[in-house]
Amino acid sequence: MRAAESPRTGTVAEIAGRLRREVRVLAVSHEAPDGDALGCLSAFLLMCGRLGIPCEGYIPGESALPPEYLFLPQVKDVRRGTAPSVEPETTVYFFDCASLLRSNSHEFLAEAARINIDHHADNPGFGDFNLVDPAAPSTTAILYEVFKAGGFPLDAEVATALYVGLVTDTGRFQYANTTPYAHHMAAALQEAGVDVSWVYRQVYESTPLPKLMLLERALSHLEVRLGGALAVSWLSNEDFVKAGADEGHAEGLIDTLRRIHGVRVAALLREKVSEGRIQTKVSLRSTDGSLNVAELAHKRGGGGHARAAGFTSDEGVSAVLAWIEREVETAL
Ligand code: AMP
Ligand code: MN
Ligand code: MN
């Protein structure tokens, strides 16, 4: 049932205690899911299975999931498209969702209690219980703490799913969120049975050819602007068709833009057809932290982290690109 009290911050122990008593749960993450979103769902659904709790997963949107994460247990069975109807005794667990809108959850909020587990600093605390820790390197790190607090069994499968969120959100332990804690957690997960090089093969060395073809097209549109500080590229609908690729293949392509010498901000724009309308989906990255890209994304109704953020616009690619260039020029 929906918690009677006003929204509040929960502790990992409280959330673990609550999870143990759940009648039924729905696990939700954000549209266009990444390794952290899918790692959370996989680990959580596996754990609910171990604890005997009836559970289902849901991700809004219809776009194909990034193929590099399909090896994670439970992920292929996650419901897509319209949100499932939820009985009053169901608790909805949100993972890695900076805002309610991104989880499309306004469609099923009426009855169920909401638990909000996330590491985005701009998360407004939309849950009845909120476990939001911007210092956590990934949302799987917070989930890992919940499992530890509950004394839940951490087997190799669950540990692997948690590890995928950690390794991808930290850029393979290279981004600024790679804290000593991140390394300690990785060590503990490895001790629990994660085969690190096998995960590496699945996530980074199983790239479908269409994804590389899409990268080729993104590189063919690559421009560096503002004296080399801003790297931009874009992918049109036609690029996706010609590469034989879908939105899931765009995951991580921006990492190639951010590598360029001297680049401080990277932007990758892609055309997205949704309900017959063309929209532009934007990924933003700050390499050195000198510009807070989440603040930029907020101006256009998006969100994210200081160094990795995004938004979706009804404007076309060139108009959005011009806006980004103006904003970055003013800010840097
Ligand atoms: P992406 O560029 O899609 O990999 O997303 C980078 C970061 O920005 C992630 O933390 C996302 O959750 C966040 N993000 C991307 N798009 C949006 C959006 N439209 N609204 C809010 N947050 C977003
Ligand atoms: Mn995410
Ligand atoms: Mn995350």
mmCIF file of N, CA and C in Angstrom, residues 157-254:
data_model
loop_
_atom_site.group_PDB
_atom_site.id
_atom_site.type_symbol
_atom_site.label_atom_id
_atom_site.label_comp_id
_atom_site.label_asym_id
_atom_site.label_seq_id
_atom_site.Cartn_x
_atom_site.Cartn_y
_atom_site.Cartn_z
ATOM 1 N N GLU A 157 25.450 -14.504 -10.213
ATOM 2 C CA GLU A 157 24.554 -13.879 -11.202
ATOM 3 C C GLU A 157 24.146 -12.472 -10.764
ATOM 4 N N VAL A 158 23.741 -12.344 -9.505
ATOM 5 C CA VAL A 158 23.331 -11.035 -8.981
ATOM 6 C C VAL A 158 24.539 -10.088 -8.988
ATOM 7 N N ALA A 159 25.684 -10.599 -8.543
ATOM 8 C CA ALA A 159 26.901 -9.772 -8.496
ATOM 9 C C ALA A 159 27.269 -9.285 -9.898
ATOM 10 N N THR A 160 27.095 -10.132 -10.895
ATOM 11 C CA THR A 160 27.437 -9.750 -12.272
ATOM 12 C C THR A 160 26.546 -8.614 -12.761
ATOM 13 N N ALA A 161 25.253 -8.694 -12.450
ATOM 14 C CA ALA A 161 24.333 -7.632 -12.866
ATOM 15 C C ALA A 161 24.700 -6.312 -12.183
ATOM 16 N N LEU A 162 25.030 -6.369 -10.893
ATOM 17 C CA LEU A 162 25.435 -5.153 -10.174
ATOM 18 C C LEU A 162 26.725 -4.596 -10.764
ATOM 19 N N TYR A 163 27.622 -5.491 -11.126
ATOM 20 C CA TYR A 163 28.920 -5.085 -11.684
ATOM 21 C C TYR A 163 28.757 -4.381 -13.030
ATOM 22 N N VAL A 164 27.820 -4.853 -13.842
ATOM 23 C CA VAL A 164 27.602 -4.225 -15.161
ATOM 24 C C VAL A 164 27.210 -2.753 -14.991
ATOM 25 N N GLY A 165 26.343 -2.449 -14.033
ATOM 26 C CA GLY A 165 25.985 -1.050 -13.766
ATOM 27 C C GLY A 165 27.190 -0.239 -13.337
ATOM 28 N N LEU A 166 28.023 -0.851 -12.496
ATOM 29 C CA LEU A 166 29.205 -0.160 -11.958
ATOM 30 C C LEU A 166 30.246 0.084 -13.054
ATOM 31 N N VAL A 167 30.546 -0.949 -13.826
ATOM 32 C CA VAL A 167 31.625 -0.814 -14.813
ATOM 33 C C VAL A 167 31.208 0.146 -15.936
ATOM 34 N N THR A 168 29.937 0.163 -16.306
ATOM 35 C CA THR A 168 29.525 1.039 -17.407
ATOM 36 C C THR A 168 29.370 2.483 -16.931
ATOM 37 N N ASP A 169 28.759 2.712 -15.773
ATOM 38 C CA ASP A 169 28.561 4.097 -15.315
ATOM 39 C C ASP A 169 29.873 4.775 -14.920
ATOM 40 N N THR A 170 30.903 3.997 -14.575
ATOM 41 C CA THR A 170 32.201 4.608 -14.251
ATOM 42 C C THR A 170 33.108 4.669 -15.472
ATOM 43 N N GLY A 171 32.587 4.327 -16.656
ATOM 44 C CA GLY A 171 33.453 4.318 -17.841
ATOM 45 C C GLY A 171 34.627 3.376 -17.632
ATOM 46 N N ARG A 172 34.300 2.152 -17.228
ATOM 47 C CA ARG A 172 35.319 1.119 -16.955
ATOM 48 C C ARG A 172 36.323 1.598 -15.922
ATOM 49 N N PHE A 173 35.798 2.233 -14.860
ATOM 50 C CA PHE A 173 36.630 2.701 -13.743
ATOM 51 C C PHE A 173 37.630 3.782 -14.168
ATOM 52 N N GLN A 174 37.140 4.714 -15.012
ATOM 53 C CA GLN A 174 38.008 5.803 -15.470
ATOM 54 C C GLN A 174 37.402 7.189 -15.240
ATOM 55 N N TYR A 175 36.085 7.303 -15.091
ATOM 56 C CA TYR A 175 35.465 8.623 -14.932
ATOM 57 C C TYR A 175 35.676 9.144 -13.512
ATOM 58 N N ALA A 176 35.270 10.424 -13.330
ATOM 59 C CA ALA A 176 35.493 11.089 -12.043
ATOM 60 C C ALA A 176 34.720 10.430 -10.897
ATOM 61 N N ASN A 177 33.693 9.642 -11.200
ATOM 62 C CA ASN A 177 32.940 8.961 -10.137
ATOM 63 C C ASN A 177 33.595 7.643 -9.720
ATOM 64 N N THR A 178 34.796 7.370 -10.224
ATOM 65 C CA THR A 178 35.511 6.149 -9.836
ATOM 66 C C THR A 178 36.221 6.388 -8.506
ATOM 67 N N THR A 179 35.457 6.238 -7.434
ATOM 68 C CA THR A 179 35.955 6.467 -6.083
ATOM 69 C C THR A 179 36.628 5.193 -5.549
ATOM 70 N N PRO A 180 37.336 5.328 -4.440
ATOM 71 C CA PRO A 180 37.833 4.100 -3.790
ATOM 72 C C PRO A 180 36.671 3.123 -3.512
ATOM 73 N N TYR A 181 35.516 3.668 -3.145
ATOM 74 C CA TYR A 181 34.364 2.789 -2.911
ATOM 75 C C TYR A 181 34.059 1.944 -4.148
ATOM 76 N N ALA A 182 34.125 2.577 -5.340
ATOM 77 C CA ALA A 182 33.815 1.836 -6.573
ATOM 78 C C ALA A 182 34.754 0.648 -6.739
ATOM 79 N N HIS A 183 36.025 0.855 -6.424
ATOM 80 C CA HIS A 183 36.986 -0.246 -6.538
ATOM 81 C C HIS A 183 36.745 -1.311 -5.458
ATOM 82 N N HIS A 184 36.408 -0.849 -4.239
ATOM 83 C CA HIS A 184 36.101 -1.825 -3.171
ATOM 84 C C HIS A 184 34.907 -2.678 -3.557
ATOM 85 N N MET A 185 33.895 -1.996 -4.115
ATOM 86 C CA MET A 185 32.683 -2.735 -4.513
ATOM 87 C C MET A 185 33.028 -3.740 -5.611
ATOM 88 N N ALA A 186 33.829 -3.295 -6.585
ATOM 89 C CA ALA A 186 34.205 -4.208 -7.669
ATOM 90 C C ALA A 186 34.935 -5.425 -7.117
ATOM 91 N N ALA A 187 35.817 -5.183 -6.141
ATOM 92 C CA ALA A 187 36.564 -6.305 -5.552
ATOM 93 C C ALA A 187 35.612 -7.278 -4.862
ATOM 94 N N ALA A 188 34.646 -6.724 -4.121
ATOM 95 C CA ALA A 188 33.692 -7.589 -3.413
ATOM 96 C C ALA A 188 32.850 -8.391 -4.402
ATOM 97 N N LEU A 189 32.465 -7.745 -5.491
ATOM 98 C CA LEU A 189 31.646 -8.453 -6.485
ATOM 99 C C LEU A 189 32.465 -9.544 -7.177
ATOM 100 N N GLN A 190 33.734 -9.237 -7.409
ATOM 101 C CA GLN A 190 34.597 -10.251 -8.028
ATOM 102 C C GLN A 190 34.740 -11.445 -7.077
ATOM 103 N N GLU A 191 34.876 -11.147 -5.783
ATOM 104 C CA GLU A 191 34.957 -12.245 -4.809
ATOM 105 C C GLU A 191 33.667 -13.044 -4.761
ATOM 106 N N ALA A 192 32.543 -12.382 -5.091
ATOM 107 C CA ALA A 192 31.250 -13.085 -5.103
ATOM 108 C C ALA A 192 31.060 -13.889 -6.392
ATOM 109 N N GLY A 193 32.016 -13.804 -7.300
ATOM 110 C CA GLY A 193 31.952 -14.694 -8.457
ATOM 111 C C GLY A 193 31.918 -14.033 -9.821
ATOM 112 N N VAL A 194 32.005 -12.686 -9.887
ATOM 113 C CA VAL A 194 31.979 -12.034 -11.206
ATOM 114 C C VAL A 194 33.237 -12.405 -11.993
ATOM 115 N N ASP A 195 33.041 -12.834 -13.218
ATOM 116 C CA ASP A 195 34.153 -13.119 -14.123
ATOM 117 C C ASP A 195 34.383 -11.845 -14.949
ATOM 118 N N VAL A 196 35.308 -11.028 -14.468
ATOM 119 C CA VAL A 196 35.488 -9.680 -15.005
ATOM 120 C C VAL A 196 35.801 -9.694 -16.507
ATOM 121 N N SER A 197 36.672 -10.569 -16.938
ATOM 122 C CA SER A 197 37.040 -10.543 -18.360
ATOM 123 C C SER A 197 35.908 -11.083 -19.233
ATOM 124 N N TRP A 198 35.103 -12.002 -18.681
ATOM 125 C CA TRP A 198 33.941 -12.492 -19.425
ATOM 126 C C TRP A 198 32.922 -11.357 -19.600
ATOM 127 N N VAL A 199 32.688 -10.580 -18.527
ATOM 128 C CA VAL A 199 31.775 -9.435 -18.634
ATOM 129 C C VAL A 199 32.303 -8.443 -19.665
ATOM 130 N N TYR A 200 33.605 -8.207 -19.631
ATOM 131 C CA TYR A 200 34.218 -7.304 -20.612
ATOM 132 C C TYR A 200 33.933 -7.767 -22.041
ATOM 133 N N ARG A 201 34.077 -9.076 -22.257
ATOM 134 C CA ARG A 201 33.806 -9.626 -23.597
ATOM 135 C C ARG A 201 32.349 -9.385 -23.998
ATOM 136 N N GLN A 202 31.421 -9.584 -23.034
ATOM 137 C CA GLN A 202 29.996 -9.423 -23.344
ATOM 138 C C GLN A 202 29.659 -7.963 -23.664
ATOM 139 N N VAL A 203 30.177 -7.060 -22.833
ATOM 140 C CA VAL A 203 29.746 -5.663 -22.909
ATOM 141 C C VAL A 203 30.526 -4.885 -23.969
ATOM 142 N N TYR A 204 31.829 -5.145 -24.067
ATOM 143 C CA TYR A 204 32.663 -4.295 -24.927
ATOM 144 C C TYR A 204 33.248 -4.996 -26.154
ATOM 145 N N GLU A 205 33.183 -6.315 -26.185
ATOM 146 C CA GLU A 205 33.741 -7.013 -27.345
ATOM 147 C C GLU A 205 32.716 -7.947 -27.989
ATOM 148 N N SER A 206 31.459 -7.532 -27.968
ATOM 149 C CA SER A 206 30.415 -8.289 -28.670
ATOM 150 C C SER A 206 29.608 -7.320 -29.528
ATOM 151 N N THR A 207 30.286 -6.307 -30.030
ATOM 152 C CA THR A 207 29.605 -5.227 -30.737
ATOM 153 C C THR A 207 29.018 -5.723 -32.057
ATOM 154 N N PRO A 208 27.718 -5.556 -32.257
ATOM 155 C CA PRO A 208 27.140 -5.936 -33.550
ATOM 156 C C PRO A 208 27.645 -4.988 -34.648
ATOM 157 N N LEU A 209 27.834 -5.538 -35.825
ATOM 158 C CA LEU A 209 28.366 -4.732 -36.925
ATOM 159 C C LEU A 209 27.565 -3.441 -37.167
ATOM 160 N N PRO A 210 26.218 -3.474 -37.123
ATOM 161 C CA PRO A 210 25.475 -2.219 -37.355
ATOM 162 C C PRO A 210 25.871 -1.083 -36.406
ATOM 163 N N LYS A 211 26.304 -1.441 -35.207
ATOM 164 C CA LYS A 211 26.712 -0.384 -34.271
ATOM 165 C C LYS A 211 27.993 0.297 -34.756
ATOM 166 N N LEU A 212 28.924 -0.476 -35.266
ATOM 167 C CA LEU A 212 30.148 0.121 -35.803
ATOM 168 C C LEU A 212 29.848 0.940 -37.059
ATOM 169 N N MET A 213 28.897 0.459 -37.856
ATOM 170 C CA MET A 213 28.494 1.210 -39.057
ATOM 171 C C MET A 213 27.865 2.550 -38.648
ATOM 172 N N LEU A 214 27.140 2.524 -37.541
ATOM 173 C CA LEU A 214 26.530 3.754 -37.038
ATOM 174 C C LEU A 214 27.623 4.708 -36.539
ATOM 175 N N LEU A 215 28.622 4.151 -35.879
ATOM 176 C CA LEU A 215 29.756 4.962 -35.423
ATOM 177 C C LEU A 215 30.451 5.603 -36.624
ATOM 178 N N GLU A 216 30.618 4.817 -37.680
ATOM 179 C CA GLU A 216 31.243 5.347 -38.897
ATOM 180 C C GLU A 216 30.484 6.579 -39.393
ATOM 181 N N ARG A 217 29.147 6.490 -39.366
ATOM 182 C CA ARG A 217 28.330 7.610 -39.850
ATOM 183 C C ARG A 217 28.416 8.800 -38.895
ATOM 184 N N ALA A 218 28.448 8.503 -37.602
ATOM 185 C CA ALA A 218 28.596 9.592 -36.620
ATOM 186 C C ALA A 218 29.935 10.293 -36.824
ATOM 187 N N LEU A 219 30.972 9.520 -37.086
ATOM 188 C CA LEU A 219 32.302 10.123 -37.289
ATOM 189 C C LEU A 219 32.340 10.929 -38.586
ATOM 190 N N SER A 220 31.563 10.507 -39.577
ATOM 191 C CA SER A 220 31.565 11.242 -40.841
ATOM 192 C C SER A 220 30.890 12.615 -40.679
ATOM 193 N N HIS A 221 30.084 12.771 -39.625
ATOM 194 C CA HIS A 221 29.448 14.076 -39.356
ATOM 195 C C HIS A 221 30.161 14.856 -38.262
ATOM 196 N N LEU A 222 31.255 14.319 -37.790
ATOM 197 C CA LEU A 222 31.943 14.927 -36.648
ATOM 198 C C LEU A 222 32.508 16.306 -36.985
ATOM 199 N N GLU A 223 32.283 17.238 -36.059
ATOM 200 C CA GLU A 223 32.888 18.573 -36.193
ATOM 201 C C GLU A 223 33.421 18.982 -34.831
ATOM 202 N N VAL A 224 34.559 19.640 -34.823
ATOM 203 C CA VAL A 224 34.973 20.289 -33.581
ATOM 204 C C VAL A 224 34.808 21.793 -33.757
ATOM 205 N N ARG A 225 34.199 22.390 -32.764
ATOM 206 C CA ARG A 225 33.892 23.821 -32.815
ATOM 207 C C ARG A 225 34.514 24.510 -31.607
ATOM 208 N N LEU A 226 34.354 25.806 -31.549
ATOM 209 C CA LEU A 226 34.844 26.629 -30.434
ATOM 210 C C LEU A 226 36.325 26.354 -30.160
ATOM 211 N N GLY A 227 37.103 26.384 -31.214
ATOM 212 C CA GLY A 227 38.543 26.196 -31.080
ATOM 213 C C GLY A 227 38.933 24.808 -30.603
ATOM 214 N N GLY A 228 38.050 23.849 -30.802
ATOM 215 C CA GLY A 228 38.364 22.462 -30.426
ATOM 216 C C GLY A 228 37.770 22.031 -29.098
ATOM 217 N N ALA A 229 37.107 22.968 -28.388
ATOM 218 C CA ALA A 229 36.573 22.621 -27.066
ATOM 219 C C ALA A 229 35.268 21.840 -27.144
ATOM 220 N N LEU A 230 34.557 21.987 -28.254
ATOM 221 C CA LEU A 230 33.245 21.343 -28.383
ATOM 222 C C LEU A 230 33.272 20.362 -29.562
ATOM 223 N N ALA A 231 33.002 19.103 -29.284
ATOM 224 C CA ALA A 231 32.883 18.097 -30.355
ATOM 225 C C ALA A 231 31.409 17.778 -30.537
ATOM 226 N N VAL A 232 30.929 17.862 -31.781
ATOM 227 C CA VAL A 232 29.516 17.568 -32.031
ATOM 228 C C VAL A 232 29.387 16.583 -33.193
ATOM 229 N N SER A 233 28.353 15.788 -33.120
ATOM 230 C CA SER A 233 27.977 14.977 -34.265
ATOM 231 C C SER A 233 26.491 14.651 -34.166
ATOM 232 N N TRP A 234 25.972 14.072 -35.246
ATOM 233 C CA TRP A 234 24.544 13.787 -35.280
ATOM 234 C C TRP A 234 24.297 12.569 -36.147
ATOM 235 N N LEU A 235 23.152 11.959 -35.905
ATOM 236 C CA LEU A 235 22.725 10.800 -36.687
ATOM 237 C C LEU A 235 21.290 11.026 -37.108
ATOM 238 N N SER A 236 21.051 10.987 -38.422
ATOM 239 C CA SER A 236 19.686 11.162 -38.912
ATOM 240 C C SER A 236 18.998 9.803 -38.948
ATOM 241 N N ASN A 237 17.716 9.849 -39.168
ATOM 242 C CA ASN A 237 16.964 8.612 -39.361
ATOM 243 C C ASN A 237 17.587 7.765 -40.454
ATOM 244 N N GLU A 238 17.988 8.466 -41.524
ATOM 245 C CA GLU A 238 18.582 7.773 -42.668
ATOM 246 C C GLU A 238 19.890 7.068 -42.271
ATOM 247 N N ASP A 239 20.658 7.708 -41.385
ATOM 248 C CA ASP A 239 21.897 7.068 -40.922
ATOM 249 C C ASP A 239 21.589 5.731 -40.240
ATOM 250 N N PHE A 240 20.549 5.744 -39.408
ATOM 251 C CA PHE A 240 20.171 4.499 -38.721
ATOM 252 C C PHE A 240 19.769 3.435 -39.742
ATOM 253 N N VAL A 241 18.976 3.844 -40.743
ATOM 254 C CA VAL A 241 18.502 2.886 -41.757
ATOM 255 C C VAL A 241 19.677 2.331 -42.549
ATOM 256 N N LYS A 242 20.550 3.235 -43.014
ATOM 257 C CA LYS A 242 21.681 2.803 -43.851
ATOM 258 C C LYS A 242 22.646 1.900 -43.077
ATOM 259 N N ALA A 243 22.783 2.157 -41.785
ATOM 260 C CA ALA A 243 23.687 1.325 -40.971
ATOM 261 C C ALA A 243 23.008 0.021 -40.556
ATOM 262 N N GLY A 244 21.708 -0.076 -40.793
ATOM 263 C CA GLY A 244 20.964 -1.253 -40.321
ATOM 264 C C GLY A 244 20.860 -1.271 -38.805
ATOM 265 N N ALA A 245 20.863 -0.064 -38.221
ATOM 266 C CA ALA A 245 20.941 0.048 -36.761
ATOM 267 C C ALA A 245 19.646 0.614 -36.175
ATOM 268 N N ASP A 246 19.501 0.464 -34.872
ATOM 269 C CA ASP A 246 18.376 1.088 -34.171
ATOM 270 C C ASP A 246 18.919 1.892 -32.987
ATOM 271 N N GLU A 247 18.009 2.532 -32.239
ATOM 272 C CA GLU A 247 18.412 3.427 -31.146
ATOM 273 C C GLU A 247 19.321 2.713 -30.132
ATOM 274 N N GLY A 248 19.073 1.433 -29.910
ATOM 275 C CA GLY A 248 19.900 0.685 -28.959
ATOM 276 C C GLY A 248 21.372 0.672 -29.338
ATOM 277 N N HIS A 249 21.663 0.787 -30.632
ATOM 278 C CA HIS A 249 23.048 0.777 -31.083
ATOM 279 C C HIS A 249 23.753 2.119 -30.840
ATOM 280 N N ALA A 250 23.008 3.140 -30.449
ATOM 281 C CA ALA A 250 23.622 4.454 -30.213
ATOM 282 C C ALA A 250 24.282 4.539 -28.836
ATOM 283 N N GLU A 251 23.952 3.593 -27.955
ATOM 284 C CA GLU A 251 24.511 3.600 -26.599
ATOM 285 C C GLU A 251 26.043 3.617 -26.642
ATOM 286 N N GLY A 252 26.642 4.620 -25.992
ATOM 287 C CA GLY A 252 28.101 4.652 -25.865
ATOM 288 C C GLY A 252 28.838 5.285 -27.037
ATOM 289 N N LEU A 253 28.132 5.605 -28.136
ATOM 290 C CA LEU A 253 28.852 6.181 -29.286
ATOM 291 C C LEU A 253 29.506 7.516 -28.920
ATOM 292 N N ILE A 254 28.879 8.237 -28.002
ATOM 293 C CA ILE A 254 29.422 9.549 -27.628
ATOM 294 C C ILE A 254 30.800 9.442 -26.969
#
